[in-house]
Short mmCIF file of C-alpha atoms in Angstrom, two decimals:
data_model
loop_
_atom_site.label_atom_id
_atom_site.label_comp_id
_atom_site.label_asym_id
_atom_site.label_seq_id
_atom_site.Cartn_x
_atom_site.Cartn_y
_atom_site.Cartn_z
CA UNK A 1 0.00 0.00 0.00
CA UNK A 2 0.77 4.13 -0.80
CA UNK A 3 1.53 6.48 1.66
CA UNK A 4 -1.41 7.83 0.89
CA UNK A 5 -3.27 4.67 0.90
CA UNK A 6 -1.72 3.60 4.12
CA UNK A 7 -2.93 7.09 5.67
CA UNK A 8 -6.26 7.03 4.29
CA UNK A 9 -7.18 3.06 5.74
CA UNK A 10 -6.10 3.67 9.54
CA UNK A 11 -7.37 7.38 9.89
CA UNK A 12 -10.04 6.69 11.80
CA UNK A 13 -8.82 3.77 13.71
CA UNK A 14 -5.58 4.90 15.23
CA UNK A 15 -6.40 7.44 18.52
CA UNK A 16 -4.12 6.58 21.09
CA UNK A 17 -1.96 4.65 19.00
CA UNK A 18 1.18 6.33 18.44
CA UNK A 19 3.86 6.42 21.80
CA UNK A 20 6.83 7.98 20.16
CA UNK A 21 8.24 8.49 23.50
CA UNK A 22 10.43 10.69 25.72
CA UNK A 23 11.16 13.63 24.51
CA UNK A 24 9.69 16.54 27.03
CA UNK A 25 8.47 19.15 24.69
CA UNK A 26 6.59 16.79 22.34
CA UNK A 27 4.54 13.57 22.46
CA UNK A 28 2.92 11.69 19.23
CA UNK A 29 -0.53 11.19 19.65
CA UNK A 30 -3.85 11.91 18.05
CA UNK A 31 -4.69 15.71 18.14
CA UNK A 32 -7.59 16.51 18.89
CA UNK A 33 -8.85 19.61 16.38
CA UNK A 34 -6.11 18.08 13.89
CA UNK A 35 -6.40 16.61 10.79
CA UNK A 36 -7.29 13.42 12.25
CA UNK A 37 -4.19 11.21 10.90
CA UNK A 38 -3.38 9.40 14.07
CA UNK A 39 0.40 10.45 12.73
CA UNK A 40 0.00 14.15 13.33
CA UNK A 41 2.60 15.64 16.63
CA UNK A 42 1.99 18.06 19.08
CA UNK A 43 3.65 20.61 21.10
CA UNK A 44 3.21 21.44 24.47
CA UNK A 45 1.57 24.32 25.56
CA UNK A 46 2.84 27.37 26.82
CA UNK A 47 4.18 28.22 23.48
CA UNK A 48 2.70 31.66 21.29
CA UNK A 49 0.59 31.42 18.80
CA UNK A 50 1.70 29.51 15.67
CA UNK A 51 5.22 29.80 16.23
CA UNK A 52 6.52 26.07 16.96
CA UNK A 53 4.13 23.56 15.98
CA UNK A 54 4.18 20.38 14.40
CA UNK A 55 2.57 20.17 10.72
CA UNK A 56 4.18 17.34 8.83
CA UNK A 57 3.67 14.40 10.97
CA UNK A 58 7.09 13.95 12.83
CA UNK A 59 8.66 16.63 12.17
CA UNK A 60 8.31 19.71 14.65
CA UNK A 61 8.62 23.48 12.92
CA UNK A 62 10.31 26.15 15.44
CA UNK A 63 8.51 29.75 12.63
CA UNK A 64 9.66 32.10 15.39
CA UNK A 65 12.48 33.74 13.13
CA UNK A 66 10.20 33.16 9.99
CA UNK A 67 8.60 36.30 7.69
CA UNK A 68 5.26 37.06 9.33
CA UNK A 69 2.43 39.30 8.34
CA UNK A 70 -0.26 39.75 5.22
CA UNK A 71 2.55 40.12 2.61
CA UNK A 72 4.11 36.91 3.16
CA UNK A 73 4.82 33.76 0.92
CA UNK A 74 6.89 31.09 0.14
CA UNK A 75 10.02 31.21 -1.95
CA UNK A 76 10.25 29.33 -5.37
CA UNK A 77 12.79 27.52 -6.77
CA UNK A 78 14.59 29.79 -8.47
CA UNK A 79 15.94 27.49 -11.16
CA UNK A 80 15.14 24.08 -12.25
CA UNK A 81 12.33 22.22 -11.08
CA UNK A 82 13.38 21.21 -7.54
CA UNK A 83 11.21 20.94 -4.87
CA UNK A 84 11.65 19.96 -1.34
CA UNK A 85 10.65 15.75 -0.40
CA UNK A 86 6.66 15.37 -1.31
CA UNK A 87 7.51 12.44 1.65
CA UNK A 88 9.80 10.90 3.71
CA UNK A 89 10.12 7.64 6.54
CA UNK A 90 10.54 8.43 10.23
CA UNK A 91 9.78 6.89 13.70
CA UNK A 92 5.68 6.35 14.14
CA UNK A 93 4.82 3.49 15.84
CA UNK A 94 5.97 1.71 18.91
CA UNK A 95 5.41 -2.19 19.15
CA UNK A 96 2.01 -2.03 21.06
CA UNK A 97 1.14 0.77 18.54
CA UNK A 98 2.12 -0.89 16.03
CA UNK A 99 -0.10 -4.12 17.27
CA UNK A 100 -2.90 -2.09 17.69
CA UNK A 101 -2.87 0.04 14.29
CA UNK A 102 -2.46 -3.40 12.34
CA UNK A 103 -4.94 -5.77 13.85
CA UNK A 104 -7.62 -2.73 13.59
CA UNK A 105 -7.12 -2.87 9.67
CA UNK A 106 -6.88 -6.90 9.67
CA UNK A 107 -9.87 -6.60 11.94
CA UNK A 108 -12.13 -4.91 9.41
CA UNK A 109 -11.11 -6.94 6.47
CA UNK A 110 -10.41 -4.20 4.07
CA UNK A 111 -7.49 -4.92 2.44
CA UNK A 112 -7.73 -8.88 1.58
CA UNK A 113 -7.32 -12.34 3.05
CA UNK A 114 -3.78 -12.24 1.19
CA UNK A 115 -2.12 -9.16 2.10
CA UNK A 116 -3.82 -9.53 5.71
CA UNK A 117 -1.48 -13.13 5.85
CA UNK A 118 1.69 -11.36 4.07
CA UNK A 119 1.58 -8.78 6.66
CA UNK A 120 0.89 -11.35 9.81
CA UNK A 121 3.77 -13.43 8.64
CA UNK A 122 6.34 -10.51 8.30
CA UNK A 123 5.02 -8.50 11.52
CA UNK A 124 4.08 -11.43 14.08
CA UNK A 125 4.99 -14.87 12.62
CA UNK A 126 8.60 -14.11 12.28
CA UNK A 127 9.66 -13.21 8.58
CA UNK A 128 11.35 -11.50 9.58
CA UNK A 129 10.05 -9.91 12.50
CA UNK A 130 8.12 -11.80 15.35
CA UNK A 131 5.42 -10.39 17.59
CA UNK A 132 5.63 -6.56 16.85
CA UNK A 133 9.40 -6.50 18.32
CA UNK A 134 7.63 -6.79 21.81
CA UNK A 135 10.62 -7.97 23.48
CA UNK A 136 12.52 -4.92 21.71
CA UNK A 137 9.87 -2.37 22.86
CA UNK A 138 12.11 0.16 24.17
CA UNK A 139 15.20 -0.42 22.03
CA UNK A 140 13.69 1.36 18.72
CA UNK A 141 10.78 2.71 16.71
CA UNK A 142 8.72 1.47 14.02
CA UNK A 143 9.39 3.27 11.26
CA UNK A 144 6.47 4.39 8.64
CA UNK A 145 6.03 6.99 6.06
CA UNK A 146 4.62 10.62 6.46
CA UNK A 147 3.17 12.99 3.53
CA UNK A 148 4.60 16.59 4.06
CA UNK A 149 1.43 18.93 4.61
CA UNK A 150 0.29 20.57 0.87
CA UNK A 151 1.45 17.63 -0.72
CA UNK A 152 -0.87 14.82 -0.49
CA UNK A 153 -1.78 15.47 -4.39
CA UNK A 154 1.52 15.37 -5.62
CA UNK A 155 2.78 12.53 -7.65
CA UNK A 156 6.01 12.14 -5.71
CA UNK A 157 4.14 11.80 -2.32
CA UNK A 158 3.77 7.78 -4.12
CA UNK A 159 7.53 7.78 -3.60
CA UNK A 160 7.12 6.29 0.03
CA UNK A 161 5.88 2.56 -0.76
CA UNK A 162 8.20 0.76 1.46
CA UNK A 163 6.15 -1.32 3.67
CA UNK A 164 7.05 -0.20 7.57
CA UNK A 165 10.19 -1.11 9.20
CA UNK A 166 11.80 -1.40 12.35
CA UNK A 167 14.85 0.59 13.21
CA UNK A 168 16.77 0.42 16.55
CA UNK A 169 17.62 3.76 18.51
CA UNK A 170 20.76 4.85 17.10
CA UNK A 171 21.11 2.88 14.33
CA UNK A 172 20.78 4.22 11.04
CA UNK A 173 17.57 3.47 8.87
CA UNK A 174 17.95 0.91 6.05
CA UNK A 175 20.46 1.95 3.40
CA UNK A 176 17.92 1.15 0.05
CA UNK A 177 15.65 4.02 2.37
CA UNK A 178 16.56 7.21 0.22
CA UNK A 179 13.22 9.19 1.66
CA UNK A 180 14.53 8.41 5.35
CA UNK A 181 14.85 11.97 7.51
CA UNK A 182 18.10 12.96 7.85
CA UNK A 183 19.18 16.66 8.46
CA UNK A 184 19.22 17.64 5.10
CA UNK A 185 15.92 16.32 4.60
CA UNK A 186 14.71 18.07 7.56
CA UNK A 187 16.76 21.26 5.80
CA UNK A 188 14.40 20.51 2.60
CA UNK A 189 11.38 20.36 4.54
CA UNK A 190 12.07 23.56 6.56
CA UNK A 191 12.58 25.55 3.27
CA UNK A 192 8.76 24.78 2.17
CA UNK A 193 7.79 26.67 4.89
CA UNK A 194 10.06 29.71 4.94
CA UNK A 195 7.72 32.76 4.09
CA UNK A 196 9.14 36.15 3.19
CA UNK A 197 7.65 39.58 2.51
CA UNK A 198 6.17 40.58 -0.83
CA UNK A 199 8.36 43.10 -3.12
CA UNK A 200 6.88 46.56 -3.48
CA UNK A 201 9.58 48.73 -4.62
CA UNK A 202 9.79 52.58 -4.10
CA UNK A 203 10.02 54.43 -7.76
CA UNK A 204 10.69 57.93 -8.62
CA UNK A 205 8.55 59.60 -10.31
CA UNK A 206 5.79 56.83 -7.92
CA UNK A 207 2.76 55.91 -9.71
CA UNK A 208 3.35 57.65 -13.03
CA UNK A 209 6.05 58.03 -14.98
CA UNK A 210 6.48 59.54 -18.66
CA UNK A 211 7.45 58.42 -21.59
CA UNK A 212 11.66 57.91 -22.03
CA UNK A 213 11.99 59.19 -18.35
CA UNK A 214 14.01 57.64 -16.26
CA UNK A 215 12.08 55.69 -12.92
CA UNK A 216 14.03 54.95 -10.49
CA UNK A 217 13.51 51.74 -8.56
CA UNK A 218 14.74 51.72 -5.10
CA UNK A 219 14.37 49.30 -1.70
CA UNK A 220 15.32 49.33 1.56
CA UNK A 221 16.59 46.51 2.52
CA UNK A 222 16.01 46.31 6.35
CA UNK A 223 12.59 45.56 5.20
CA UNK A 224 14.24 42.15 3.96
CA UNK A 225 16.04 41.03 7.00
CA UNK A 226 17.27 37.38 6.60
CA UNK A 227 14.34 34.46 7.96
CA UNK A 228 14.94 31.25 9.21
CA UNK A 229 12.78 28.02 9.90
CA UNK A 230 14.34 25.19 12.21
CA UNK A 231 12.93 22.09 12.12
CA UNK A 232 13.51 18.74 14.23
CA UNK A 233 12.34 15.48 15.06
CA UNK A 234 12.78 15.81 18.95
CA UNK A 235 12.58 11.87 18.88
CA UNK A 236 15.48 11.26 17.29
CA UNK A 237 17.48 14.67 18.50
CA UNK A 238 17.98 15.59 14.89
CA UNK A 239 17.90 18.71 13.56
CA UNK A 240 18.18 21.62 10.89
CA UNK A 241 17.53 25.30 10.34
CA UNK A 242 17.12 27.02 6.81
CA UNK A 243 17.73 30.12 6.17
CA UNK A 244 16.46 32.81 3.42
CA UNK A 245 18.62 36.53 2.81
CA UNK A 246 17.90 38.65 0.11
CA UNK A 247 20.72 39.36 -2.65
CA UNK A 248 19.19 40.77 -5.65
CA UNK A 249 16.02 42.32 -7.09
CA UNK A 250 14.58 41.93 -10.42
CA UNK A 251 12.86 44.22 -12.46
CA UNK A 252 10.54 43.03 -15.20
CA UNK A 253 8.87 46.21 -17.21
CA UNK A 254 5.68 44.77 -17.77
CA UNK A 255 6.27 45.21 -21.43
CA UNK A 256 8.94 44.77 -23.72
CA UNK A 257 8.58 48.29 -25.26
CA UNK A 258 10.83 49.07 -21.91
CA UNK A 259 15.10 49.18 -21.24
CA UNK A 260 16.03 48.15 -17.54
CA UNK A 261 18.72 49.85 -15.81
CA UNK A 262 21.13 47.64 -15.75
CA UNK A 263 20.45 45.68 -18.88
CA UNK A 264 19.87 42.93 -17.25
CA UNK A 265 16.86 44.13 -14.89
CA UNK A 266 18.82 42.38 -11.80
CA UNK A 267 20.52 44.89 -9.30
CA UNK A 268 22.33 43.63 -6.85
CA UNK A 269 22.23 44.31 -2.93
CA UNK A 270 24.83 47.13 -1.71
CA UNK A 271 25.27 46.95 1.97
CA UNK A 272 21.43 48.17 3.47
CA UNK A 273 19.96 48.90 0.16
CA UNK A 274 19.05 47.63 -2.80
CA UNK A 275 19.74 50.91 -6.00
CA UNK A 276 19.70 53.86 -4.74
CA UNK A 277 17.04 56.62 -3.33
CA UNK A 278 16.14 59.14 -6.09
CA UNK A 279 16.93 62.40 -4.87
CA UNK A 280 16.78 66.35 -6.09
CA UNK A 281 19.12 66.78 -8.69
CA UNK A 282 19.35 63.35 -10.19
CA UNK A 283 16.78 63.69 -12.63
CA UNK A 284 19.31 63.64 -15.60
CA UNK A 285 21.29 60.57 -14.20
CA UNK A 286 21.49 56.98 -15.06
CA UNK A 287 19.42 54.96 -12.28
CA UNK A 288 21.27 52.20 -11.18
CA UNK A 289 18.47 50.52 -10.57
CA UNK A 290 15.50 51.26 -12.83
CA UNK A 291 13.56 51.33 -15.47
CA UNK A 292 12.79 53.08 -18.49
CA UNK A 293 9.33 52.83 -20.73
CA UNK A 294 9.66 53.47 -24.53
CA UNK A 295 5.74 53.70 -24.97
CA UNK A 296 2.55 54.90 -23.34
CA UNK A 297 0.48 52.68 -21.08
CA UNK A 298 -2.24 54.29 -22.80
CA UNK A 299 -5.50 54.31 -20.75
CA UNK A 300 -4.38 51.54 -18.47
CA UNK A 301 -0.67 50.62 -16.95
CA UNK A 302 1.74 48.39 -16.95
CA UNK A 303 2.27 45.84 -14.30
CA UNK A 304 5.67 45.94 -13.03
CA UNK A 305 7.47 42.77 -11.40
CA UNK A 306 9.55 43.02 -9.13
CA UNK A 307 10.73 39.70 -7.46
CA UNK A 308 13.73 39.40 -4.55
CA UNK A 309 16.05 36.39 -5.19
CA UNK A 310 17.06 35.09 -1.60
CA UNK A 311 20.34 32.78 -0.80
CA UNK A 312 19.33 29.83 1.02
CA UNK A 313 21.35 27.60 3.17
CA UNK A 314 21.14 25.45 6.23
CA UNK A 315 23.13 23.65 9.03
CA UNK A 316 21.94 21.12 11.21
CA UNK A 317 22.96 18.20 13.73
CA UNK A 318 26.24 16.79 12.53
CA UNK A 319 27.13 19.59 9.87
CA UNK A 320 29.82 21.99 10.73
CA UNK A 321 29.19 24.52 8.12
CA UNK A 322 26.54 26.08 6.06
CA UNK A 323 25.48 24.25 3.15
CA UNK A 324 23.32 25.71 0.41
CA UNK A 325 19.93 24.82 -1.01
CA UNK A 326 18.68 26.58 -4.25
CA UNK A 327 18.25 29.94 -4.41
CA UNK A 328 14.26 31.01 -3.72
CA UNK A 329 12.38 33.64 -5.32
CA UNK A 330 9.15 35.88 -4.55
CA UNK A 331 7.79 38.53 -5.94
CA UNK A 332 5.10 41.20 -6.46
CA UNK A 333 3.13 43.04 -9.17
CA UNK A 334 2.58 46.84 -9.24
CA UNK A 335 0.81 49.29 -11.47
CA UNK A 336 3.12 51.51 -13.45
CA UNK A 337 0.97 54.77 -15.53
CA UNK A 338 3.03 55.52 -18.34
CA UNK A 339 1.81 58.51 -20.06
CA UNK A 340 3.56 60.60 -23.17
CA UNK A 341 5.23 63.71 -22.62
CA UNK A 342 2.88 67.01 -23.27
CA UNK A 343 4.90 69.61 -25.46
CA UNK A 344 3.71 73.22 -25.13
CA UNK A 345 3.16 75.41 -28.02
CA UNK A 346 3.70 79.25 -27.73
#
């Protein structure tokens, strides 16, 4: 069976189920007002808000240094079609837990006489296991597989098929187990849920421009102070944090009857800003960062794009120094009036 198969037969059968164990800030258990997975993790109270929470099954999110507010999103990939793990394999089950989430399913007869016997002989009749691993109950974890939250359409949440496994505390999972967390995975995971503030750049002249003038395109960047997201599995005493700073903004015209200052359209961050503030006295200068539009918007405008590229990188339990993930992007639309310049006659 899927993942998602797997997920979808014991949902309503496994309350109470799940004793992941000792760790004092979490415990594994059905929450109540969740999603009602049985698989879902909680954290203890006397935390704020939204801040630390648990979302993706095992894995627990610390958001406190994450973007917050209306203008938020998540960064894209900014090249390629990369995406963080759709799912991965980590500690679920104990052996009572186990017992009790697999004899509820053979129970109700919904999956076959056959695979009901397959899974008796390989869980309780020794092949290889015997009895749930009773007599190793507090020696290791069942291991099973988890769909990250906002991907339980996505093809590559079918990835997860191995059938769960038993892994001892500190051992390492099973070698042919690529979806099995690890740091970096946890790193991975922890940059789906970085969220960092929409791009609204300041221009000079704002609003409306004319025709072969000059707009600047300005930002400051302590609006764009770098985020982070950690995320662990407190279980296992694993963990990673991701972080997102800004390096570059793009400009994109809105139309092509427009020349970007520089050519390119991407300038570059210099020290706490990103171009430079238009100011009295410049209005004959080269922008370093701007825009100029060749042709009228006409009764409408254009919408000008303006997206932040952010550096991404992470370090985690067993990793001396940072490592990078791919670059994110996010952006935001703005109207731009364009109108043609009004000669005078005398």
């Amino acid at each position: 069976m899927s993942a998602v198969a797997r997920n979808t037969v014991g949902a309503a059968l496994l309350a109470g189920v799940l004793v992941l164990g000792s760790a004092s800030d979490v415990w594994a258990d059905f929450v109540p007002g969740g999603k009602g997975t049985g698989s879902e993790t909680q954290v203890n109270g006397g935390q704020k808000g939204q801040e630390v929470s648990a979302t993706a099954g095992a894995v627990v999110f610390d958001r406190s240094k994450n973007g917050s507010g209306g203008s938020v999103g998540p960064v894209t990939a900014a090249s390629g079609s990369w995406t963080p793990p759709a799912c991965y394999y980590a500690p679920k089950y104990s052996p009572d837990g186990l017992q009790k989430y697999k004899e509820s399913i053979w129970g109700v007869d919904s999956t076959g006489y056959q695979w009901d016997a397959e899974q008796r002989d390989k869980y309780v009749n020794g092949h290889p296991y015997k009895d749930f691993n009773k007599d190793k109950a507090d020696k290791g974890y069942w291991w099973d597989s988890y769909v990250a939250e906002g991907r339980e359409g996505d093809p590559r949440a079918l990835d997860c098929t191995k059938d769960i496994f038993w892994v001892d505390k500190g051992a390492a999972p099973p070698a042919d187990v690529p979806e099995a967390i690890t740091p970096e995975m946890l790193a991975e995971l922890a940059y789906a849920e970085i969220r960092v503030p929409s791009t609204k750049v300041d221009l000079a002249p704002a609003g409306t421009t004319k025709v072969n003038l000059p707009t600047w395109a300005w930002l400051d960047t302590a609006k764009f102070r770098p985020v982070s997201v950690t995320a662990s599995v407190p279980l296992l005493n694993v963990t990673a944090t991701t972080t997102a700073e800004p390096v570059s903004l793009r400009i994109e015209p809105g139309t092509a009857d427009a020349e970007t200052y520089p050519a390119s359209g991407v300038c570059e961050i210099s020290g706490d800003h990103i171009g430079e503030a238009f100011a009295k006295g410049k209005a004959k200068q080269t922008p370093p960062c701007g825009v100029r539009y060749l042709r009228s918007s006409g009764e409408g405008s254009y919408k000008l794009r303006a997206t932040i590229t952010w550096k991404i990188h992470w370090t985690g339990t067993g990793v001396a120094d940072a490592r990078d993930l791919p670059a994110g992007t996010f952006g935001a639309d703005q109207d731009v009036v364009v109108q043609e310049i009004q000669s005078v006659n005398h």
